[in-house]
Amino acid sequence: DTAVSQTPKYLVTQMGNDKSIKCEQNLGHDTMYWYKQDSKKFLKIMFSYNNKELIINETVPNRFSPKSPDKAHLNLHINSLELGDSAVYFCASSQDDRDNYGYTFGSGTRLTVV
Amino acid sequence: ELKVEQNPLFLSMQEGKNYTIYCNYSTTSDRLYWYRQDPGKSLESLFVLLSNGAVKQEGRLMASLDTKARLSTLHITAAVHDLSATYFCAAYFGNEKLTFGTGTRLTIIP
């Protein structure tokens, strides 16, 4: 049973295309996140949703739009893809009691824009 | 600015040796996390440190937290090849935001 699952695992697409990455968690967590890991392995938060409500929206281009249809899902849609969007995108989740359980990460989606 | 810095960025060490990875953060945080990432894989939770003086150990890894110095350390004892990975610390600064350090790429040489 995968706790936080992302699809697809790999995504290769051309500049200018629109693509989506899906994330689902079966942990019953209240909060979900999107993180971007660049080529230097640096991890930076992009968005956070708590019970379908947007909590964090970092300085991310508005070509990126998260959508949370319910507490267990947080999808990421990217319009007009650019070369600089190439990265690994991680979905994560946490419950309010993150003191004990921390954050659980998905396996990542490697996006390559050509 | 909320910053988390790790050093060293790269660490190559021989099996059997001991070493420490340092994690400094810029402002008050009472929750510090350590993660491990293998190449091409996700992040695996290692430790959650919640209070000043907290120390946790799992196998050859031991993590500690000094909130007054804004410093956490990850100590590796008698390193083995299986510990080769990238290690991240992350500090929780409130508002649902977990800020990651730059990562330390650890290579254990036989």
XYZ file of C-alpha atoms in Angstrom:
224
model
C 0.000 0.000 0.000
C 1.652 3.201 -1.188
C 1.102 6.020 1.310
C 1.666 8.969 -1.053
C 1.494 8.102 -4.731
C 2.277 10.326 -7.683
C 1.655 9.814 -11.373
C 3.360 9.837 -13.723
C 6.823 8.943 -12.462
C 8.465 10.334 -15.586
C 7.167 13.042 -17.895
C 8.944 14.236 -21.025
C 7.237 17.000 -22.953
C 7.906 19.846 -25.320
C 8.086 23.502 -24.447
C 4.740 25.226 -24.553
C 2.717 22.148 -23.655
C 0.340 21.866 -20.700
C 0.716 18.933 -18.333
C -0.632 17.654 -15.024
C 0.837 15.624 -12.201
C -1.477 13.778 -9.850
C -0.978 12.992 -6.178
C -3.016 10.886 -3.796
C -2.442 10.000 -0.157
C -4.177 7.231 1.763
C -2.889 8.238 5.186
C -5.844 10.392 6.193
C -3.536 13.403 6.476
C -4.981 16.895 6.558
C -2.259 18.777 4.702
C -0.655 18.168 1.327
C 2.257 19.872 -0.370
C 4.133 20.232 -3.621
C 7.912 20.568 -3.516
C 10.289 21.159 -6.408
C 13.768 19.643 -6.416
C 16.130 21.239 -8.903
C 19.193 19.798 -10.595
C 21.336 20.695 -7.580
C 19.018 18.691 -5.330
C 17.677 21.790 -3.620
C 14.135 21.297 -2.331
C 11.727 24.212 -2.226
C 8.089 24.315 -1.254
C 5.642 25.458 -3.892
C 2.168 24.971 -2.456
C 0.410 23.661 0.608
C -3.245 22.733 1.029
C -5.037 21.982 4.280
C -8.406 20.293 3.907
C -8.699 21.534 0.326
C -7.822 25.105 1.304
C -4.705 26.796 -0.077
C -2.322 27.661 2.773
C 0.986 28.356 1.067
C 1.560 29.758 -2.376
C 5.235 30.538 -2.720
C 6.684 32.721 -5.443
C 5.781 30.311 -8.170
C 4.835 31.450 -11.691
C 1.090 31.507 -12.166
C 1.546 28.927 -14.927
C 1.516 26.480 -12.011
C -1.933 25.840 -10.603
C -2.629 23.343 -7.837
C -6.031 21.772 -7.428
C -7.325 19.816 -4.470
C -10.633 18.111 -5.229
C -10.663 16.499 -1.788
C -8.447 16.043 1.228
C -6.715 12.999 -0.237
C -5.757 14.519 -3.588
C -3.569 17.390 -4.687
C -2.865 17.766 -8.378
C -0.473 20.138 -10.090
C -1.234 21.587 -13.489
C 1.432 23.407 -15.431
C 0.654 25.590 -18.443
C 3.018 26.658 -21.193
C 5.919 24.566 -19.973
C 9.393 26.110 -20.098
C 12.855 24.548 -20.075
C 13.418 25.844 -16.540
C 10.484 23.813 -15.281
C 12.550 20.661 -15.679
C 12.948 19.230 -12.179
C 11.681 16.523 -9.878
C 8.365 17.384 -8.262
C 7.517 15.766 -4.947
C 4.132 15.551 -3.356
C 4.027 15.215 0.429
C 1.481 15.052 3.207
C 1.359 15.538 6.944
C -1.202 15.350 9.675
C -1.701 17.964 12.339
C 0.340 15.865 14.733
C 3.485 16.277 12.662
C 5.482 16.180 15.865
C 5.399 12.431 15.852
C 4.980 11.584 12.240
C 6.657 14.318 10.272
C 6.033 14.491 6.582
C 5.568 11.641 4.113
C 6.839 12.126 0.587
C 5.781 10.540 -2.661
C 8.261 8.939 -5.036
C 8.552 12.043 -7.208
C 7.776 12.965 -10.817
C 10.766 13.699 -12.998
C 9.669 16.342 -15.492
C 11.868 16.990 -18.507
C 10.957 19.807 -20.854
C 12.629 19.662 -24.269
C 14.753 35.287 5.640
C 14.135 31.678 6.558
C 17.282 29.745 5.771
C 18.634 26.316 6.560
C 22.276 25.612 5.806
C 24.090 22.332 5.882
C 27.738 21.538 5.779
C 29.551 19.952 4.289
C 27.758 19.768 0.939
C 29.830 16.774 -0.096
C 31.420 14.230 2.181
C 33.526 11.295 1.174
C 34.613 9.057 3.991
C 36.076 5.643 4.538
C 34.166 2.773 5.995
C 34.587 2.500 9.713
C 35.170 6.210 10.294
C 33.006 8.670 12.234
C 31.769 11.990 10.962
C 29.217 14.717 11.654
C 26.925 16.698 9.357
C 25.909 20.129 10.621
C 22.622 21.922 10.074
C 22.208 25.603 11.001
C 18.948 27.491 10.713
C 18.280 31.193 10.682
C 15.434 31.748 13.127
C 13.510 30.099 15.913
C 12.295 26.608 15.167
C 11.400 23.863 17.590
C 10.971 21.130 15.031
C 13.869 19.775 13.070
C 13.694 16.851 10.674
C 16.326 14.692 9.032
C 15.702 12.857 5.765
C 17.656 10.476 3.604
C 17.415 10.397 -0.182
C 18.930 7.669 -2.347
C 19.629 8.501 -6.022
C 16.405 8.721 -7.983
C 14.314 7.944 -4.931
C 11.996 9.701 -2.548
C 12.813 11.172 0.848
C 12.845 8.784 3.769
C 12.201 10.196 7.219
C 15.032 9.488 9.670
C 14.471 11.633 12.740
C 12.061 14.178 14.173
C 13.623 16.398 16.850
C 11.191 18.447 18.885
C 12.940 20.107 21.784
C 16.186 21.587 22.903
C 18.626 18.868 23.812
C 16.703 16.183 21.940
C 18.856 13.256 20.875
C 17.685 10.322 18.785
C 19.593 7.309 17.559
C 18.900 4.661 14.957
C 21.656 2.213 14.166
C 24.808 4.089 13.192
C 23.045 7.461 12.968
C 22.467 9.838 15.849
C 20.784 13.235 15.585
C 20.722 16.045 18.124
C 19.141 19.470 18.424
C 20.359 22.637 20.139
C 17.622 25.230 19.691
C 19.602 27.960 21.419
C 22.456 27.620 18.944
C 19.978 26.913 16.131
C 22.021 23.854 15.305
C 21.282 20.230 14.627
C 23.858 17.535 13.976
C 23.707 14.128 12.349
C 26.526 11.918 13.585
C 27.605 8.837 11.702
C 29.403 6.147 13.636
C 31.606 3.509 11.977
C 30.256 4.258 8.527
C 29.251 1.445 6.197
C 28.659 1.565 2.448
C 24.875 1.308 2.851
C 24.834 4.778 4.396
C 25.866 6.398 1.106
C 23.038 8.803 0.229
C 22.090 12.473 0.364
C 20.994 13.661 3.786
C 18.713 16.641 4.267
C 17.773 18.531 7.368
C 14.599 20.603 7.387
C 13.287 23.124 9.899
C 9.666 23.956 10.542
C 9.189 27.706 10.819
C 5.426 27.677 11.198
C 2.613 28.325 8.748
C 2.776 24.817 7.313
C 6.181 25.529 5.791
C 9.033 23.040 6.012
C 12.297 24.599 4.799
C 15.024 22.259 3.626
C 18.758 22.552 3.868
C 20.979 22.229 0.849
C 21.654 18.544 1.434
C 24.876 16.651 2.143
C 25.917 14.063 -0.393
C 27.639 11.313 1.555
C 29.811 8.728 -0.149
C 31.273 5.884 1.873
C 34.402 4.401 0.362
C 35.318 0.775 1.110
